[in-house]
mmCIF file of C-alpha atoms and ligand atoms in Angstrom:
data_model
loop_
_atom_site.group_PDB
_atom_site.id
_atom_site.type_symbol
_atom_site.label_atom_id
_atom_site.label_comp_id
_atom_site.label_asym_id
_atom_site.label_seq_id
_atom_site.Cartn_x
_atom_site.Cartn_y
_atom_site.Cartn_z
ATOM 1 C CA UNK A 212 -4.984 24.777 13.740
ATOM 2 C CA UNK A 213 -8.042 22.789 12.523
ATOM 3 C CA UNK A 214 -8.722 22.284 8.802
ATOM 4 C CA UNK A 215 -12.414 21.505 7.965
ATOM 5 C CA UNK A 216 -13.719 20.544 4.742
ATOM 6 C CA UNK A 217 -16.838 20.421 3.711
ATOM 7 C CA UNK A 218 -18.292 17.278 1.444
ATOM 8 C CA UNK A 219 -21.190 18.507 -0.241
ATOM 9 C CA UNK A 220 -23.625 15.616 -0.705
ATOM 10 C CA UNK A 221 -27.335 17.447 -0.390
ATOM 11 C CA UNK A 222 -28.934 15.933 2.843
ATOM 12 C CA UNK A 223 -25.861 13.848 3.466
ATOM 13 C CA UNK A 224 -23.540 16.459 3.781
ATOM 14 C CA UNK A 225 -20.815 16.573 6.202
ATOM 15 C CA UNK A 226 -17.337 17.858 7.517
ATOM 16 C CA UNK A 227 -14.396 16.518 8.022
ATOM 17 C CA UNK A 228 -12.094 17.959 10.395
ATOM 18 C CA UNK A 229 -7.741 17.849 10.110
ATOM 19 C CA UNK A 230 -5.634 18.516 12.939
ATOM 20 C CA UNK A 231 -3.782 17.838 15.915
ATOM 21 C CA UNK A 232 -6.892 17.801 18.953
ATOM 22 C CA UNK A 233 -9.395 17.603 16.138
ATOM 23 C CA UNK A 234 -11.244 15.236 18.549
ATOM 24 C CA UNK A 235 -11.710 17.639 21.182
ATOM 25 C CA UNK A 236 -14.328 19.322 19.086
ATOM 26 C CA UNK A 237 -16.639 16.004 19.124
ATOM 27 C CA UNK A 238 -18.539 17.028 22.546
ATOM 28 C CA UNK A 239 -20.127 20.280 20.469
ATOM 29 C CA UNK A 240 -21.078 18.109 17.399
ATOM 30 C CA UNK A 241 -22.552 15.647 19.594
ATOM 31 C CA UNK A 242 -25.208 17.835 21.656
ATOM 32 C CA UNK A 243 -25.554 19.639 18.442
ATOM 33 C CA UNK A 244 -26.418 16.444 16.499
ATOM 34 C CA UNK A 245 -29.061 15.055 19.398
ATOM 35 C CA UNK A 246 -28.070 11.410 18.472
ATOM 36 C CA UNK A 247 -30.769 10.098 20.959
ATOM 37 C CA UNK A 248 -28.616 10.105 24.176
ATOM 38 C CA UNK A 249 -26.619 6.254 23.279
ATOM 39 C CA UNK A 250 -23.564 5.521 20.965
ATOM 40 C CA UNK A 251 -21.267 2.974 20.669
ATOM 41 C CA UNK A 252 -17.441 2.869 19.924
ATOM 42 C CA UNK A 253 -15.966 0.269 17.414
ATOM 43 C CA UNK A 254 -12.116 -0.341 18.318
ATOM 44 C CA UNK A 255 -9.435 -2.591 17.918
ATOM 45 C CA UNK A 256 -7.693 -4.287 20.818
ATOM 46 C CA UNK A 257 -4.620 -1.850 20.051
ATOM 47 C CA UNK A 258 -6.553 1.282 19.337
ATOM 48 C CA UNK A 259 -8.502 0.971 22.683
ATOM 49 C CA UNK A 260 -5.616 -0.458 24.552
ATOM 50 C CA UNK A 261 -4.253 3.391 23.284
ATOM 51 C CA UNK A 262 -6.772 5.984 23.222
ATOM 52 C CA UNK A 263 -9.843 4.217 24.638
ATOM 53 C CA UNK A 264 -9.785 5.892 28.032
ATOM 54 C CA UNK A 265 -9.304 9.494 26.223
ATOM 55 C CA UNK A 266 -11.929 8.940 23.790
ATOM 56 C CA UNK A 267 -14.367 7.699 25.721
ATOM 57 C CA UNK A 268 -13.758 10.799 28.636
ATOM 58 C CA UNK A 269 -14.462 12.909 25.248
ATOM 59 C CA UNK A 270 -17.638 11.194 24.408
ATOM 60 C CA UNK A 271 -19.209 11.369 27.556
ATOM 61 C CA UNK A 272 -18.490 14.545 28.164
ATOM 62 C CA UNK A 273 -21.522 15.235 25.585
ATOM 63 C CA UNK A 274 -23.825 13.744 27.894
ATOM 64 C CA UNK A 275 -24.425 10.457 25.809
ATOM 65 C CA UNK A 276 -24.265 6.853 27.056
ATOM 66 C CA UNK A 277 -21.073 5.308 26.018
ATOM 67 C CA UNK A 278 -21.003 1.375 25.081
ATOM 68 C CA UNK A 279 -17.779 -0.156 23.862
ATOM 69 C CA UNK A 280 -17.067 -3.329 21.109
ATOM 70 C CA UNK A 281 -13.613 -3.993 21.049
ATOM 71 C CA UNK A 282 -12.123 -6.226 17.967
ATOM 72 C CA UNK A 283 -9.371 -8.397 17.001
ATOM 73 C CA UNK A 284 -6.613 -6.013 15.158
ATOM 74 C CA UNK A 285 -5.890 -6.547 11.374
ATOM 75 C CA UNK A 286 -7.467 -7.176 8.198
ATOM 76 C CA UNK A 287 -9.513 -10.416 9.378
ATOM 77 C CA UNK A 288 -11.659 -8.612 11.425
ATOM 78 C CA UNK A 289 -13.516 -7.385 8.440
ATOM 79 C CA UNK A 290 -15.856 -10.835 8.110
ATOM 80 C CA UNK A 291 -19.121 -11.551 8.733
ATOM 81 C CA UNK A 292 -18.576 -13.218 12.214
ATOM 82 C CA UNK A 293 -17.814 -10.215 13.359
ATOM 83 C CA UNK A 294 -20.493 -7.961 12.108
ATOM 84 C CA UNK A 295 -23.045 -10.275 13.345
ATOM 85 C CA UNK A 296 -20.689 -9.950 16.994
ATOM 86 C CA UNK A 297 -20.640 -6.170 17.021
ATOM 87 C CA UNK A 298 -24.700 -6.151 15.760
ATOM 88 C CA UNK A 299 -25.830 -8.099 18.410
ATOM 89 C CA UNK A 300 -23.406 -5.419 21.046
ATOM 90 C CA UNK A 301 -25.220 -3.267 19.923
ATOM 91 C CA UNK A 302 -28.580 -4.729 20.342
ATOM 92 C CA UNK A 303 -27.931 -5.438 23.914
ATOM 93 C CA UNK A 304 -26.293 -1.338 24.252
ATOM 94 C CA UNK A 305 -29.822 -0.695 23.298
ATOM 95 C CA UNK A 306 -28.836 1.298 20.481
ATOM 96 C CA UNK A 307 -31.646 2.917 18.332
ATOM 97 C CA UNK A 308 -32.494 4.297 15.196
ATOM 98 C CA UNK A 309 -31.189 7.512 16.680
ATOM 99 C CA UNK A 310 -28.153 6.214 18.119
ATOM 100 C CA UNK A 311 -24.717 6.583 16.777
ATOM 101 C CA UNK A 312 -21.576 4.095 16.166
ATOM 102 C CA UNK A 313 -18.204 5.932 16.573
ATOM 103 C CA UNK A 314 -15.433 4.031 14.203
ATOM 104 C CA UNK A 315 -11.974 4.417 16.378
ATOM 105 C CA UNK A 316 -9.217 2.960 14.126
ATOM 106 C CA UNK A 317 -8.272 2.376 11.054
ATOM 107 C CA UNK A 318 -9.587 1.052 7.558
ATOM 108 C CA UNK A 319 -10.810 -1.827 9.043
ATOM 109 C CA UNK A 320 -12.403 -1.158 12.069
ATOM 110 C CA UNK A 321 -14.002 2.204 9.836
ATOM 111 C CA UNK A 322 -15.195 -0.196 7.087
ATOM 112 C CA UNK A 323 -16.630 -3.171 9.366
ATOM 113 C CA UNK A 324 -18.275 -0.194 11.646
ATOM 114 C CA UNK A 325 -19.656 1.486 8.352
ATOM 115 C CA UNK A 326 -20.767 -1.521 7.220
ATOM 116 C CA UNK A 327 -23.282 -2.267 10.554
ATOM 117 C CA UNK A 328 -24.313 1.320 11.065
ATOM 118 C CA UNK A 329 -26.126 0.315 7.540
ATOM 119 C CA UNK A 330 -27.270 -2.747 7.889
ATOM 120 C CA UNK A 331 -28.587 -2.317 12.627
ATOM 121 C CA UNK A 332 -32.136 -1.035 12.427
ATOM 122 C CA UNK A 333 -31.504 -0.785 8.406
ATOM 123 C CA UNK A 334 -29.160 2.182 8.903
ATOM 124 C CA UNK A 335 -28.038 4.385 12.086
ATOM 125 C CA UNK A 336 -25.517 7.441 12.065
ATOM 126 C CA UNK A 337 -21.591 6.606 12.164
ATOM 127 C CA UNK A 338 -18.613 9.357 12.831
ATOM 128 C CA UNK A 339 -15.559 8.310 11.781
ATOM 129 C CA UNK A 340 -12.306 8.690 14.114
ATOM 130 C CA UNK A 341 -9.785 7.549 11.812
ATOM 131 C CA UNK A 342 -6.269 6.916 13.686
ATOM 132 C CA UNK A 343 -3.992 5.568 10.678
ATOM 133 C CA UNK A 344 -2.779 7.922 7.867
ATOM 134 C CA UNK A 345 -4.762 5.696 5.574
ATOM 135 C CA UNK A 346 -7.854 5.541 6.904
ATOM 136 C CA UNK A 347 -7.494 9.965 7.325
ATOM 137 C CA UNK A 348 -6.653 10.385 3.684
ATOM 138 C CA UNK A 349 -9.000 7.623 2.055
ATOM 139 C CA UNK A 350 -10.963 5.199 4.037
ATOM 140 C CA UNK A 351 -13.114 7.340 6.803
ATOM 141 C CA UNK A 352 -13.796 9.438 3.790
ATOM 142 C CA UNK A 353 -16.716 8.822 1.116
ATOM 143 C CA UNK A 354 -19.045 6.439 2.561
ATOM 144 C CA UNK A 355 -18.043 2.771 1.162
ATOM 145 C CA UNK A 356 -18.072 0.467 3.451
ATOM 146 C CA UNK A 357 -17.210 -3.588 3.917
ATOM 147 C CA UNK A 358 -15.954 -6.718 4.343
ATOM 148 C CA UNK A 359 -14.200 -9.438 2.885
ATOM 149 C CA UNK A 360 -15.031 -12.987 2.330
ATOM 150 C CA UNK A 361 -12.155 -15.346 0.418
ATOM 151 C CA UNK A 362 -13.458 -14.922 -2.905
ATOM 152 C CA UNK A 363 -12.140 -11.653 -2.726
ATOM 153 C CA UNK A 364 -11.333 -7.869 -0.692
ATOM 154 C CA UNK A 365 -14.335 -5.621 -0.030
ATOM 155 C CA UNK A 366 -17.321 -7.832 -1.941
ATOM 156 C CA UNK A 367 -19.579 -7.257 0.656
ATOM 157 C CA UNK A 368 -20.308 -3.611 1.568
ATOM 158 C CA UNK A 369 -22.717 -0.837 1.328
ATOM 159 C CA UNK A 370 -22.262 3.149 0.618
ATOM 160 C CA UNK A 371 -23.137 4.338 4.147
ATOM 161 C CA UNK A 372 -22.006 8.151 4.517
ATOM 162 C CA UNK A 373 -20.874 9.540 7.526
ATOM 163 C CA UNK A 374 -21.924 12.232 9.814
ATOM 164 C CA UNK A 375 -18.814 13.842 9.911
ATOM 165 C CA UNK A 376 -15.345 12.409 10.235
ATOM 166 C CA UNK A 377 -12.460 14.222 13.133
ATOM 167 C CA UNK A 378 -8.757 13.472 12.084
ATOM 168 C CA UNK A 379 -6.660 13.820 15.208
ATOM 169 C CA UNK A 380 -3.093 14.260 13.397
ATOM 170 C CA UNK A 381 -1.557 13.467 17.090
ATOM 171 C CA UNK A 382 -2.168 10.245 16.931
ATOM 172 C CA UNK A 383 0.125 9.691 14.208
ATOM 173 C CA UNK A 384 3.032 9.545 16.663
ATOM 174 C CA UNK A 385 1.980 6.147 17.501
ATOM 175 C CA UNK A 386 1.591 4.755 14.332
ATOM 176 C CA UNK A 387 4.039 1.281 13.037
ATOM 177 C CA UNK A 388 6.254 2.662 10.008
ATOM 178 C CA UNK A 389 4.407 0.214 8.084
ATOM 179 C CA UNK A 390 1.385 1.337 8.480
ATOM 180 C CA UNK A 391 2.770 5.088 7.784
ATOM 181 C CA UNK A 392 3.522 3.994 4.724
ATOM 182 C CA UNK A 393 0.740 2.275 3.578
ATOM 183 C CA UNK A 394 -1.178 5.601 3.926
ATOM 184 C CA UNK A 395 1.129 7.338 1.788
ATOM 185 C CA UNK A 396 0.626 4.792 -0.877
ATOM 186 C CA UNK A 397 -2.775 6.418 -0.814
ATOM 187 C CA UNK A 398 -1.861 9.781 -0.810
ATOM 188 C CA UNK A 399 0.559 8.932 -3.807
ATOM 189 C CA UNK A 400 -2.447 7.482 -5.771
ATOM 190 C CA UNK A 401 -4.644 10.498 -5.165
ATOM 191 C CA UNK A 402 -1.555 12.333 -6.519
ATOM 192 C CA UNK A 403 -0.821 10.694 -9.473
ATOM 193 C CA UNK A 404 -4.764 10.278 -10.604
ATOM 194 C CA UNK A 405 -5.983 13.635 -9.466
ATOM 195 C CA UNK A 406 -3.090 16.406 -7.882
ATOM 196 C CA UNK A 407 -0.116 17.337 -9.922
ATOM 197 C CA UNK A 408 0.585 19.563 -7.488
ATOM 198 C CA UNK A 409 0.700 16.917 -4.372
ATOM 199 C CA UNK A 410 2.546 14.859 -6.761
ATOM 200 C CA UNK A 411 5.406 17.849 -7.252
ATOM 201 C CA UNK A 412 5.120 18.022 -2.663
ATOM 202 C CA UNK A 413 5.992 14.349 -2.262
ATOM 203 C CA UNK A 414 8.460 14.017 -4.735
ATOM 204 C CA UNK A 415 10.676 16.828 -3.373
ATOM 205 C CA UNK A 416 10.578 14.527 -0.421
ATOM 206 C CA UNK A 417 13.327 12.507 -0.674
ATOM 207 C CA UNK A 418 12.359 10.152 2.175
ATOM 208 C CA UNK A 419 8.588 9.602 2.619
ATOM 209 C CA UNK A 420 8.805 7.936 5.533
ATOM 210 C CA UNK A 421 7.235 8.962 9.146
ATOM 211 C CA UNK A 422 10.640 11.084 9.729
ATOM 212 C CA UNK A 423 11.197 12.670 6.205
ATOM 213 C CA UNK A 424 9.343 15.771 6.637
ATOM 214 C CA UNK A 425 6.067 14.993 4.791
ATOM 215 C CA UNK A 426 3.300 17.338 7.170
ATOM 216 C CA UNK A 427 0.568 15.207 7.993
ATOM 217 C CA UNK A 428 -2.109 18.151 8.158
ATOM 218 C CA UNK A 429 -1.329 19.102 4.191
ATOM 219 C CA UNK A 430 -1.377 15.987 2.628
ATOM 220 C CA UNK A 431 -4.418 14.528 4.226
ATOM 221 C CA UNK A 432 -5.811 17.774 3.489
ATOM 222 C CA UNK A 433 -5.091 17.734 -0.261
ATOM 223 C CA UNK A 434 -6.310 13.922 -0.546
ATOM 224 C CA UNK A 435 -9.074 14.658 1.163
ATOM 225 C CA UNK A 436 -10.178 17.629 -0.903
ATOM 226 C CA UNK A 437 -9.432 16.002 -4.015
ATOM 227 C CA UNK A 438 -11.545 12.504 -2.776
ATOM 228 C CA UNK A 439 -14.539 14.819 -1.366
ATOM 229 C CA UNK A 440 -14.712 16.579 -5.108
ATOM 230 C CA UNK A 441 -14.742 12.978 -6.997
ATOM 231 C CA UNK A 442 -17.574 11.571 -4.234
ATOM 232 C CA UNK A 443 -19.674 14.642 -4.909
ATOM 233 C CA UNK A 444 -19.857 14.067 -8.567
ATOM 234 C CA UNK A 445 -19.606 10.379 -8.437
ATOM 235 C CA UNK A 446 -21.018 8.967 -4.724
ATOM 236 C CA UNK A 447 -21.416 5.719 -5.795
ATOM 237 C CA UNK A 448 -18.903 5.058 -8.324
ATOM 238 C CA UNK A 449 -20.993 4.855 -11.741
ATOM 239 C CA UNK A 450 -17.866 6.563 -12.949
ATOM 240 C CA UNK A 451 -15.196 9.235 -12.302
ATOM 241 C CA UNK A 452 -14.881 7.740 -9.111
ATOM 242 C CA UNK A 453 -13.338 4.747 -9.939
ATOM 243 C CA UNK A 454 -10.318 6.845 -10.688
ATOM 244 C CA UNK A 455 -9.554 6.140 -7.028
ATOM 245 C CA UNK A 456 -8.924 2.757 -7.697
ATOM 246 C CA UNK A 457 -5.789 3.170 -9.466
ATOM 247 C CA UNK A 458 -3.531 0.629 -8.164
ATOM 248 C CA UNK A 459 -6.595 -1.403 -6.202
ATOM 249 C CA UNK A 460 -7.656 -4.236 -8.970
ATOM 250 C CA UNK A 461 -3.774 -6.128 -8.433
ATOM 251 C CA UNK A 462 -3.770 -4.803 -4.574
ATOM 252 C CA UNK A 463 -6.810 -6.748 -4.001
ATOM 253 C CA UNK A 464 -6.220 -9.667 -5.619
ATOM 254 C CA UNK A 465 -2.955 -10.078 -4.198
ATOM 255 C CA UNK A 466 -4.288 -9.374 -0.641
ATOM 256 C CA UNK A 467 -6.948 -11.853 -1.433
ATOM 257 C CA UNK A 468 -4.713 -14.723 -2.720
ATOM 258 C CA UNK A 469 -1.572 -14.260 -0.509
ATOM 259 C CA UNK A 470 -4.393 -14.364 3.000
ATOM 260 C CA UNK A 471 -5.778 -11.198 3.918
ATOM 261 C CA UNK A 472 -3.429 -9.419 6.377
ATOM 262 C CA UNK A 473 0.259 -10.605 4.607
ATOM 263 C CA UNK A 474 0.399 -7.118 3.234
ATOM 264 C CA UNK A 475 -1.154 -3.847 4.601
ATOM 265 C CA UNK A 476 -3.525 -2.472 2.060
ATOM 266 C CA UNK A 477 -1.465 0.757 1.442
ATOM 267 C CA UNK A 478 1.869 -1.761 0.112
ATOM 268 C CA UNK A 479 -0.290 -3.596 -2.141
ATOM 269 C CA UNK A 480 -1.809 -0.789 -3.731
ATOM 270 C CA UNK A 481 2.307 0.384 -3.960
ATOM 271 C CA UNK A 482 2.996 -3.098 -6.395
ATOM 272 C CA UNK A 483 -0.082 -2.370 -7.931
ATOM 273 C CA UNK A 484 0.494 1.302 -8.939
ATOM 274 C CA UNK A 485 3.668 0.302 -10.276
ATOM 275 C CA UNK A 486 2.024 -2.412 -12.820
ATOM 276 C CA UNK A 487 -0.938 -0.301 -13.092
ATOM 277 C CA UNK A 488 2.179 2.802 -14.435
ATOM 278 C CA UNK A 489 4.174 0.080 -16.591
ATOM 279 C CA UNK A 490 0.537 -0.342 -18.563
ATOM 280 C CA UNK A 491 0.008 3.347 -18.923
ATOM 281 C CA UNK A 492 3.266 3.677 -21.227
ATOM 282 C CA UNK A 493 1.792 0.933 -23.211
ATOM 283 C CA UNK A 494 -2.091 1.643 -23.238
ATOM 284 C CA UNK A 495 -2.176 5.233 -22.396
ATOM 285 C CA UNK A 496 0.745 7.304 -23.830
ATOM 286 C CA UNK A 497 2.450 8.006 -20.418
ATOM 287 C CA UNK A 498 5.124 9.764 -21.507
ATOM 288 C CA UNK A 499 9.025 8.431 -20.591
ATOM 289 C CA UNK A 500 10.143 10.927 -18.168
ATOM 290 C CA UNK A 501 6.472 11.068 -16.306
ATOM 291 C CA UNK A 502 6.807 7.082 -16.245
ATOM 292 C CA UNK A 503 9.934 7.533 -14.228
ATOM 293 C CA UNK A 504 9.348 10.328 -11.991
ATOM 294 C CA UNK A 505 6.048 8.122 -11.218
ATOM 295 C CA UNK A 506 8.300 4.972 -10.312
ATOM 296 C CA UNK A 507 10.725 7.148 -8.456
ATOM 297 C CA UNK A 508 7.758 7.927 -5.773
ATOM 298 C CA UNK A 509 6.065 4.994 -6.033
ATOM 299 C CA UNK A 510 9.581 3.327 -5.157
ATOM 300 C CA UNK A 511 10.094 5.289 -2.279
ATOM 301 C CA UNK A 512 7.624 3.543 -0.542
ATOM 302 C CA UNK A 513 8.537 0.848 1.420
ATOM 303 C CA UNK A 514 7.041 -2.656 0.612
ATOM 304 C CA UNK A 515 7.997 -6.214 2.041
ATOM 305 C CA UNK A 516 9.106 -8.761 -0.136
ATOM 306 C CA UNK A 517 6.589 -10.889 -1.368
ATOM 307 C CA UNK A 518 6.940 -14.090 -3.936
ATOM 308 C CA UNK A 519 3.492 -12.570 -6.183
ATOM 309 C CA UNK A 520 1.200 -15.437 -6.524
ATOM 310 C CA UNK A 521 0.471 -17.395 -10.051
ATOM 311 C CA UNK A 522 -3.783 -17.705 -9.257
ATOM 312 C CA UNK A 523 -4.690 -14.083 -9.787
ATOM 313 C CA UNK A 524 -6.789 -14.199 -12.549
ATOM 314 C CA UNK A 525 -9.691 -15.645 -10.512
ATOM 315 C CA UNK A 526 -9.712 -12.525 -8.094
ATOM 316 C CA UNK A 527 -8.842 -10.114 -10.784
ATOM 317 C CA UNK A 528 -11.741 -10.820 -12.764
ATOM 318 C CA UNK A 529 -13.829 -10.399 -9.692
ATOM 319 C CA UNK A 530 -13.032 -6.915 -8.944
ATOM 320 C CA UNK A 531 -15.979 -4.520 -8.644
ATOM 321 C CA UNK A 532 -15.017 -2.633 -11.752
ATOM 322 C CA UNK A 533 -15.240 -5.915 -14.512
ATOM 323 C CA UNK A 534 -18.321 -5.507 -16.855
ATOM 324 C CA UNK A 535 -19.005 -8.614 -18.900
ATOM 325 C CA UNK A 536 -16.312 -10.604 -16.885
ATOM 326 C CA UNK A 537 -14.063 -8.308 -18.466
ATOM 327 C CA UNK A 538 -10.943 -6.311 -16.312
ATOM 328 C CA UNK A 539 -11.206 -2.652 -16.462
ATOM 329 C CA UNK A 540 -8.272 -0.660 -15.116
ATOM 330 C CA UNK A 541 -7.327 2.578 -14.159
ATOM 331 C CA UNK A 542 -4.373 3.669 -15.926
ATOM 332 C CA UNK A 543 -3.495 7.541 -16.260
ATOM 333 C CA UNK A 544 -2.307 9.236 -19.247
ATOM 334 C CA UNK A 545 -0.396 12.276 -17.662
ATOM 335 C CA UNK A 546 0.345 12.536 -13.858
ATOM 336 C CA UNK A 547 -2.606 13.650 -12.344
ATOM 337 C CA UNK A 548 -5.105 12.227 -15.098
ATOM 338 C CA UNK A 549 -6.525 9.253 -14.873
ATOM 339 C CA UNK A 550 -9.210 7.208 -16.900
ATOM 340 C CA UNK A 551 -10.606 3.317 -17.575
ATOM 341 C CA UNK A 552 -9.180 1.185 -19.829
ATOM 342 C CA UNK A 553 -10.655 -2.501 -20.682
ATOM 343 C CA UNK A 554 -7.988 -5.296 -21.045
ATOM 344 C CA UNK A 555 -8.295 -8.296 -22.770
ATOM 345 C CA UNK A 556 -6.498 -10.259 -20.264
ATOM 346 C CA UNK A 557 -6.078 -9.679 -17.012
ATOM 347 C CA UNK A 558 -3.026 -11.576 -16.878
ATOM 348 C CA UNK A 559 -1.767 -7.978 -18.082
ATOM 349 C CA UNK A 560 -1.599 -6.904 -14.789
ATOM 350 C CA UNK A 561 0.362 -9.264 -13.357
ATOM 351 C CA UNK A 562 2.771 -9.727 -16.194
ATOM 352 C CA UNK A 563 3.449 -5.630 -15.542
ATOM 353 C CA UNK A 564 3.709 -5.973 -11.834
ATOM 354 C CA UNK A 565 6.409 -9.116 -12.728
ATOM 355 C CA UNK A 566 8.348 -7.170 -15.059
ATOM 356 C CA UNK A 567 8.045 -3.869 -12.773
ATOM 357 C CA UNK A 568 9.859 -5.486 -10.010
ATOM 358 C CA UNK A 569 12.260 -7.481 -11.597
ATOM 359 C CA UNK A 570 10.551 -11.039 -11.102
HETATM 360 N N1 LIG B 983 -11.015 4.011 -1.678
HETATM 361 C C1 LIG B 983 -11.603 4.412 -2.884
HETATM 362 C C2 LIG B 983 -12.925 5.068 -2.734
HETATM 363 O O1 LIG B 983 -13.343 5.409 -1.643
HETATM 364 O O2 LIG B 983 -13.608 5.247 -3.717
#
């Protein structure tokens, strides 16, 4: 059964659609959508290795011209070098302002692939196909885009909504543990900042791993809803919206200092959630026993071991929320409400992290 949900954004509109086989419902969208007869799909080495062959029998099914860019897996893919390599593809695909970009992967290949569908021809349409459990409950979903350059994570980017976005749940099965459960770091975030009642699902789970019962379809569902509400009142995070960066302003600066790729996105924004918690007792009035149900989740996802670097500041007073050179975080003063809190120092953060795991 396919769940669609609808994100109301006037003449950007568009649905997103949850389930196992949600992909076989792209040749309908696509001779709906008359996207000018061309696209071209954005994939990792792995992803393709995978599901290119399925995908593209999908596409062309429609009708359309299919072109392929294939790019290096992980994190470092999301540079310029290669947006200038997949813009110049698609220059020689003969893509046009009509065309499409289909983003097979996940966050990285969806970012970098967002990121040229704005910038080729000033802007041309992009579907999202997200295949990791991160990229279905946050990254395919709300239109930011980007690309990191060693100053810090995601400087460089656009908000570049998609057409629509397809969530195959079966290809879940052939997703790395790791990368399981750096999407439920997200899904955890959305619950502690935004659904009490999520929160209550995952922590009756005692094991939120890939074989601890957690069903894929509800909580990307749930995350999903929740995210689509905040991006229709707040598209380009001027405010509520940067709720859903709880846990992001330490996970990017430690991505950024410790090279980008050392630690999926999802287990950085796990250490960072768990300073980001310690400072809500202090700033925000967490209460005690919501502190430690909080850590109890956030604990049961697993994170490598990593020595946390002593140059943070630098990147922390980058992140796209500082005003003034000033740190704002998100800290939450209940489970499941969330707000912005300036800090004097943003060696608060790290301090919190240090003391959260025991450094
Ligand atoms: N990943 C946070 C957002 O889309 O706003």
């Amino acid at each position: 059964m396919i769940q669609t949900l609808h994100v109301p954004l006037k003449d950007r509109s568009y649905d997103i659609h949850i389930g196992p086989d949600a992909w076989e419902k792209l040749p309908c969208f696509l001779i709906e959508g008359e996207f000018g007869g061309r696209l071209i799909v954005v994939a990792d080495e792995r992803v393709y290795r995978i599901y290119g062959n399925r995908v593209r029998e999908i596409l062309a099914s429609s009708g359309m011209t299919v072109s392929v860019h294939e790019v290096p897996e992980g994190e470092r893919s999301k540079s310029f070098l290669e947006i200038e390599n997949l813009c110049r593809e698609m220059a020689r695909s003969g893509l046009e302002r009509g065309s499409l970009i289909v983003a097979l992967g996940g966050g990285v290949v969806g970012d970098l692939a967002g990121l040229a569908s704005s910038l080729y021809l000033r802007g041309i349409e992009l579907i999202q196909l997200p295949t990791s459990l991160l990229a279905m409950v946050d990254s395919s979903v709300g239109g930011k885009t980007g690309i990191n350059i060693p100053e810090g994570k995601n400087l460089v980017g656009t908000f570049h909504q998609p057409r629509a976005v397809f969530a195959d749940t079966a290809v879940l099965k052939t997703l790395e543990e790791r990368d399981w459960y750096s999407g439920i770091a997200e899904v955890v975030k959305i619950a502690l900042t935004l659904d009490p009642q999520l929160f209550r699902y995952l922590e009756e789970k005692e094991d939120l791993g890939p074989s601890g019962g957690i069903d894929p379809v509800r909580v990307i569902t749930a995350a999903c809803s929740a995210k689509a509400e905040v991006v229709r009142e707040d598209e380009r995070e001027s405010g509520q919206r940067r709720v859903l960066n709880f846990g992001h302003t330490l996970a990017h600066a430690l991505e950024a200092s410790l090279g980008y790729g050392i630690l999926r996105h999802g287990e950085a924004v796990a250490l960072g959630m768990q300073a980001a918690l310690a400072l809500s007792v202090d700033r925000c009035g967490l209460p005690g026993d919501q502190y430690s149900r909080a850590m109890a989740v956030v604990g049961r996802i697993r994170v490598p071991e990593v020595t946390v670097p002593t140059d943070l500041a630098g990147y922390l007073t980058r992140d796209k929320k500082s005003v003034g050179g000033r740190v704002t975080a998100v800290l939450i003063s209940n489970i499941g409400q969330a707000g912005m809190v300036p800090l004097e120092d943003p060696g608060t953060l790290t301090e919190a992290l240090l003391a959260a795991i025991g450094d």
